[in-house]
Amino acid sequence: MTLHCATCPVRDRAACAVLEDEEREELARAGRLRTLHKGETLFAAGMTEAACATLKSGALKITSIDADGRERILSLVHPSGFVGEMFGPYMRHDVVALGESELCVFSGPAFAEAIERYPGLGQALLRRTQEDLFASRELLALTGTASAEQRVAGALLSLARAASDSPCHPAKEFDLPLSRGELADMLGLTIETVSRMLTRFEREGAIRRNGKRGIELLDPALLPLR
Amino acid sequence: MTLHCATCPVRDRAACAVLEDEEREELARAGRLRTLHKGETLFAAGMTEAACATLKSGALKITSIDADGRERILSLVHPSGFVGEMFGPYMRHDVVALGESELCVFSGPAFAEAIERYPGLGQALLRRTQEDLFASRELLALTGTASAEQRVAGALLSLARAASDSPCHPAKEFDLPLSRGELADMLGLTIETVSRMLTRFEREGAIRRNGKRGIELLDPALLPLR
DNA sequence: CGCTGTATTGAAAGGCATCAAAGGTAGTGG
DNA sequence: CCACTACCTTTGATGCCTTTCAATACAGCG
């Protein structure tokens, strides 16, 4: 399937936004559109074939499996985000769709070539990767010493920010892209603890739950943040 | 103080190794040599001035302070490693010397200009930043669900690998670059728990302690890894 | 030799995991 | 439309692991 950049929902936020129109069309010819359903795997850890992708819509999780076979969520990818490896010999982690998702997928060599040809693209990716690094370290700081209460509160605010269009202010009302189990896997907790914390926040009037996934931030100041 | 690349101990492993000799000399004129003593701060979180550096010798820690004023170690930097921000408006984290350290320091704009001029440098940095990202995620996976025993064991092996010259095989005997407290801050544990795990490993014959910092890996197979 | 900071060891408390069961919700088919 | 199943979520009771609090040991250094 070919790519149609002109109608791309993330054309001015994704990494390729730094390219001129004709350059982007050129790059688009090396990629292909792919649609993933909830739970489908984009990349599997250990894959020896380098590849990468830009997320157009939906959401992804980057995960690894620990010794006990338990899944650990290392990062979330939101629209305009970039995943994959252009260089490495193999994929380090699994990348799985959290819901219906659309992506532009490129082979590693093809994208590496594009970086060679368009230095601006490499720089854009460098900035983006640094941002990913900071996000990863933020999660590290959150899950390191914080209590279960603080972890869930922090995740709620983080997801509220991601759900909002303006990057600064969190959305007042939004749907969690993650199940309780996935939330637990991201925070290093159990399903039961996450559930308990959510009911606690609701009882204290900080949030209101609408169905399984719906969250309304009534009074964020009541959340026990770090 | 000017830089002398010809005698630099990391000249063939650092990011600038991708440059030609004369290009590197050109870059060197934009940087300066700096020596840090144990505990000295290279960059402070919140600093509005972009800057970056390559570590020539010694070791650094990248840290943030959580709500309770407790320090959290997010990453370690070993010789030939790169730290800092070329682009961002401010420093996200503190960067502090773990021991006597030598660095090449550059201002953010100067280094950004070098990236513009030498695309290979930007690519080298991109690879390096991706490696940092994977390292961060590895620590995230380690501290997420693993028990205290597994965390300390994992940290020991990781530090043994870092202390070794060959990147694959861990050093049999080495000195911890971190105090007990710093190890605890990195793993999200307390000093006491770290100490208890080390004595447990020694009692079980997995390691031997030589003084406060010395570690000898007697039987790594006994370490309860993930 | 005493002092200060770091490390070890012990006992008690608390938080989260585990085990177990019930309550909801969605999807399927009668 | 309802019944039925399967899955996710919530809630409860118990136990373990790590933290916390406290004291001792040890090394470096004036």
mmCIF file of C-alpha atoms in Angstrom, chain B residues 14-183:
data_model
loop_
_atom_site.group_PDB
_atom_site.id
_atom_site.type_symbol
_atom_site.label_atom_id
_atom_site.label_comp_id
_atom_site.label_asym_id
_atom_site.label_seq_id
_atom_site.Cartn_x
_atom_site.Cartn_y
_atom_site.Cartn_z
ATOM 1 C CA ALA B 14 33.975 8.398 21.464
ATOM 2 C CA ALA B 15 31.389 10.033 19.204
ATOM 3 C CA CYS B 16 34.067 12.214 17.596
ATOM 4 C CA ALA B 17 35.884 9.080 16.387
ATOM 5 C CA VAL B 18 33.838 9.234 13.198
ATOM 6 C CA LEU B 19 35.532 12.498 12.225
ATOM 7 C CA GLU B 20 38.687 12.881 10.152
ATOM 8 C CA ASP B 21 41.703 14.068 12.079
ATOM 9 C CA GLU B 22 41.515 17.637 10.827
ATOM 10 C CA GLU B 23 37.769 17.756 11.447
ATOM 11 C CA ARG B 24 38.294 16.601 14.974
ATOM 12 C CA GLU B 25 40.940 19.247 15.541
ATOM 13 C CA GLU B 26 38.458 21.804 14.280
ATOM 14 C CA LEU B 27 35.841 20.554 16.730
ATOM 15 C CA ALA B 28 38.406 20.487 19.512
ATOM 16 C CA ARG B 29 38.922 24.213 19.154
ATOM 17 C CA ALA B 30 35.282 24.712 20.153
ATOM 18 C CA GLY B 31 35.620 22.622 23.315
ATOM 19 C CA ARG B 32 37.615 22.753 26.465
ATOM 20 C CA LEU B 33 39.069 20.246 28.862
ATOM 21 C CA ARG B 34 37.607 20.052 32.317
ATOM 22 C CA THR B 35 38.540 18.005 35.359
ATOM 23 C CA LEU B 36 35.970 17.132 37.993
ATOM 24 C CA HIS B 37 36.585 15.818 41.468
ATOM 25 C CA LYS B 38 34.362 13.298 43.169
ATOM 26 C CA GLY B 39 30.975 14.817 43.897
ATOM 27 C CA GLU B 40 31.446 17.863 41.675
ATOM 28 C CA THR B 41 28.542 18.841 39.428
ATOM 29 C CA LEU B 42 29.012 19.129 35.668
ATOM 30 C CA PHE B 43 25.468 20.155 34.774
ATOM 31 C CA ALA B 44 22.657 21.082 37.151
ATOM 32 C CA ALA B 45 19.004 20.373 36.389
ATOM 33 C CA GLY B 46 17.224 23.527 35.296
ATOM 34 C CA MET B 47 20.338 25.143 33.815
ATOM 35 C CA THR B 48 19.103 27.220 30.886
ATOM 36 C CA GLU B 49 22.354 26.997 29.010
ATOM 37 C CA ALA B 50 22.712 24.095 26.583
ATOM 38 C CA ALA B 51 25.962 22.190 26.875
ATOM 39 C CA CYS B 52 27.342 18.704 26.351
ATOM 40 C CA ALA B 53 30.476 16.695 26.983
ATOM 41 C CA THR B 54 32.376 13.531 26.206
ATOM 42 C CA LEU B 55 33.841 11.629 29.150
ATOM 43 C CA LYS B 56 37.548 10.832 28.723
ATOM 44 C CA SER B 57 38.169 9.125 32.052
ATOM 45 C CA GLY B 58 36.404 8.529 35.356
ATOM 46 C CA ALA B 59 32.665 8.052 35.736
ATOM 47 C CA LEU B 60 29.536 10.196 36.015
ATOM 48 C CA LYS B 61 26.028 9.721 37.315
ATOM 49 C CA ILE B 62 22.866 11.275 35.894
ATOM 50 C CA THR B 63 20.396 11.916 38.690
ATOM 51 C CA SER B 64 17.129 13.554 39.617
ATOM 52 C CA ILE B 65 15.679 14.429 42.983
ATOM 53 C CA ASP B 66 12.268 13.062 43.891
ATOM 54 C CA ALA B 67 9.571 14.575 46.093
ATOM 55 C CA ASP B 68 11.049 13.453 49.381
ATOM 56 C CA GLY B 69 14.401 14.940 48.437
ATOM 57 C CA ARG B 70 15.783 11.504 47.759
ATOM 58 C CA GLU B 71 18.222 11.146 44.913
ATOM 59 C CA ARG B 72 17.459 8.771 42.087
ATOM 60 C CA ILE B 73 20.272 7.637 39.784
ATOM 61 C CA LEU B 74 18.953 7.388 36.235
ATOM 62 C CA SER B 75 22.104 6.397 34.425
ATOM 63 C CA LEU B 76 25.839 5.945 34.681
ATOM 64 C CA VAL B 77 28.288 7.362 32.163
ATOM 65 C CA HIS B 78 31.506 5.515 31.430
ATOM 66 C CA PRO B 79 34.569 6.699 29.456
ATOM 67 C CA SER B 80 33.769 7.589 25.815
ATOM 68 C CA GLY B 81 30.172 8.257 26.872
ATOM 69 C CA PHE B 82 28.351 11.425 25.928
ATOM 70 C CA VAL B 83 26.095 13.596 28.116
ATOM 71 C CA GLY B 84 24.143 16.780 27.819
ATOM 72 C CA GLU B 85 21.694 18.625 25.661
ATOM 73 C CA MET B 86 22.434 20.301 22.381
ATOM 74 C CA PHE B 87 18.873 21.350 21.682
ATOM 75 C CA GLY B 88 16.645 21.501 24.736
ATOM 76 C CA PRO B 89 16.009 24.804 26.494
ATOM 77 C CA TYR B 90 17.255 23.511 29.839
ATOM 78 C CA MET B 91 19.028 20.599 31.502
ATOM 79 C CA ARG B 92 16.628 17.906 32.636
ATOM 80 C CA HIS B 93 18.871 16.206 35.160
ATOM 81 C CA ASP B 94 21.928 16.667 37.328
ATOM 82 C CA VAL B 95 25.219 15.237 36.117
ATOM 83 C CA VAL B 96 27.748 14.589 38.873
ATOM 84 C CA ALA B 97 31.212 12.996 38.976
ATOM 85 C CA LEU B 98 31.440 9.690 40.822
ATOM 86 C CA GLY B 99 35.211 10.020 40.977
ATOM 87 C CA GLU B 100 38.031 12.052 39.500
ATOM 88 C CA SER B 101 36.941 12.609 35.883
ATOM 89 C CA GLU B 102 38.217 14.257 32.731
ATOM 90 C CA LEU B 103 35.896 15.588 30.038
ATOM 91 C CA CYS B 104 35.725 17.479 26.780
ATOM 92 C CA VAL B 105 33.028 20.098 27.273
ATOM 93 C CA PHE B 106 31.204 21.928 24.491
ATOM 94 C CA SER B 107 28.562 24.618 24.455
ATOM 95 C CA GLY B 108 25.253 23.463 23.001
ATOM 96 C CA PRO B 109 25.272 25.855 20.023
ATOM 97 C CA ALA B 110 28.882 25.045 19.160
ATOM 98 C CA PHE B 111 28.165 21.332 19.118
ATOM 99 C CA ALA B 112 24.912 21.782 17.213
ATOM 100 C CA GLU B 113 26.895 23.668 14.605
ATOM 101 C CA ALA B 114 29.381 20.804 14.394
ATOM 102 C CA ILE B 115 26.500 18.414 13.807
ATOM 103 C CA GLU B 116 25.297 20.630 10.978
ATOM 104 C CA ARG B 117 28.728 20.669 9.455
ATOM 105 C CA TYR B 118 29.560 16.975 9.900
ATOM 106 C CA PRO B 119 26.473 14.810 9.328
ATOM 107 C CA GLY B 120 28.416 11.719 10.369
ATOM 108 C CA LEU B 121 28.729 13.198 13.834
ATOM 109 C CA GLY B 122 24.975 13.551 14.131
ATOM 110 C CA GLN B 123 24.512 9.954 13.065
ATOM 111 C CA ALA B 124 27.089 8.728 15.539
ATOM 112 C CA LEU B 125 25.246 10.613 18.249
ATOM 113 C CA LEU B 126 21.956 9.136 17.120
ATOM 114 C CA ARG B 127 23.302 5.609 17.505
ATOM 115 C CA ARG B 128 24.766 6.477 20.853
ATOM 116 C CA THR B 129 21.528 8.020 22.073
ATOM 117 C CA GLN B 130 19.621 4.935 20.974
ATOM 118 C CA GLU B 131 22.049 2.815 22.980
ATOM 119 C CA ASP B 132 21.464 5.066 25.985
ATOM 120 C CA LEU B 133 17.756 4.619 25.467
ATOM 121 C CA PHE B 134 18.106 0.839 25.491
ATOM 122 C CA ALA B 135 20.263 0.996 28.593
ATOM 123 C CA SER B 136 17.649 3.131 30.295
ATOM 124 C CA ARG B 137 14.930 0.681 29.363
ATOM 125 C CA GLU B 138 17.010 -2.202 30.591
ATOM 126 C CA LEU B 139 17.313 -0.527 33.972
ATOM 127 C CA LEU B 140 13.585 0.130 33.853
ATOM 128 C CA ALA B 141 12.912 -3.563 33.269
ATOM 129 C CA LEU B 142 15.316 -4.480 36.040
ATOM 130 C CA THR B 143 13.861 -2.169 38.676
ATOM 131 C CA GLY B 144 10.282 -2.688 37.657
ATOM 132 C CA THR B 145 9.238 -6.011 39.002
ATOM 133 C CA ALA B 146 12.457 -7.726 40.045
ATOM 134 C CA SER B 147 13.115 -8.532 43.690
ATOM 135 C CA ALA B 148 15.834 -6.758 45.647
ATOM 136 C CA GLU B 149 17.999 -9.833 45.220
ATOM 137 C CA GLN B 150 17.633 -9.764 41.441
ATOM 138 C CA ARG B 151 18.221 -6.040 41.250
ATOM 139 C CA VAL B 152 21.492 -6.129 43.138
ATOM 140 C CA ALA B 153 22.641 -9.178 41.193
ATOM 141 C CA GLY B 154 21.799 -7.469 37.916
ATOM 142 C CA ALA B 155 23.617 -4.328 38.935
ATOM 143 C CA LEU B 156 26.716 -6.310 39.881
ATOM 144 C CA LEU B 157 26.865 -8.001 36.489
ATOM 145 C CA SER B 158 26.174 -4.768 34.681
ATOM 146 C CA LEU B 159 28.971 -3.005 36.543
ATOM 147 C CA ALA B 160 31.282 -5.966 35.958
ATOM 148 C CA ARG B 161 30.650 -5.669 32.238
ATOM 149 C CA ALA B 162 31.270 -1.940 32.341
ATOM 150 C CA ALA B 163 34.531 -2.475 34.237
ATOM 151 C CA SER B 164 35.756 -4.987 31.663
ATOM 152 C CA ASP B 165 37.661 -3.966 28.571
ATOM 153 C CA SER B 166 35.935 -6.511 26.392
ATOM 154 C CA PRO B 167 32.316 -5.448 26.291
ATOM 155 C CA CYS B 168 30.917 -8.964 26.331
ATOM 156 C CA HIS B 169 32.530 -10.732 29.240
ATOM 157 C CA PRO B 170 32.274 -9.303 32.737
ATOM 158 C CA ALA B 171 35.394 -8.508 34.725
ATOM 159 C CA LYS B 172 36.237 -11.164 37.325
ATOM 160 C CA GLU B 173 37.418 -8.603 39.818
ATOM 161 C CA PHE B 174 36.642 -4.913 39.925
ATOM 162 C CA ASP B 175 35.874 -1.918 42.120
ATOM 163 C CA LEU B 176 32.331 -0.624 42.421
ATOM 164 C CA PRO B 177 32.204 2.969 41.179
ATOM 165 C CA LEU B 178 29.278 3.533 43.526
ATOM 166 C CA SER B 179 28.833 3.667 47.270
ATOM 167 C CA ARG B 180 26.135 1.525 48.901
ATOM 168 C CA GLY B 181 23.884 4.545 49.047
ATOM 169 C CA GLU B 182 24.369 5.310 45.373
ATOM 170 C CA LEU B 183 23.753 1.691 44.446
#
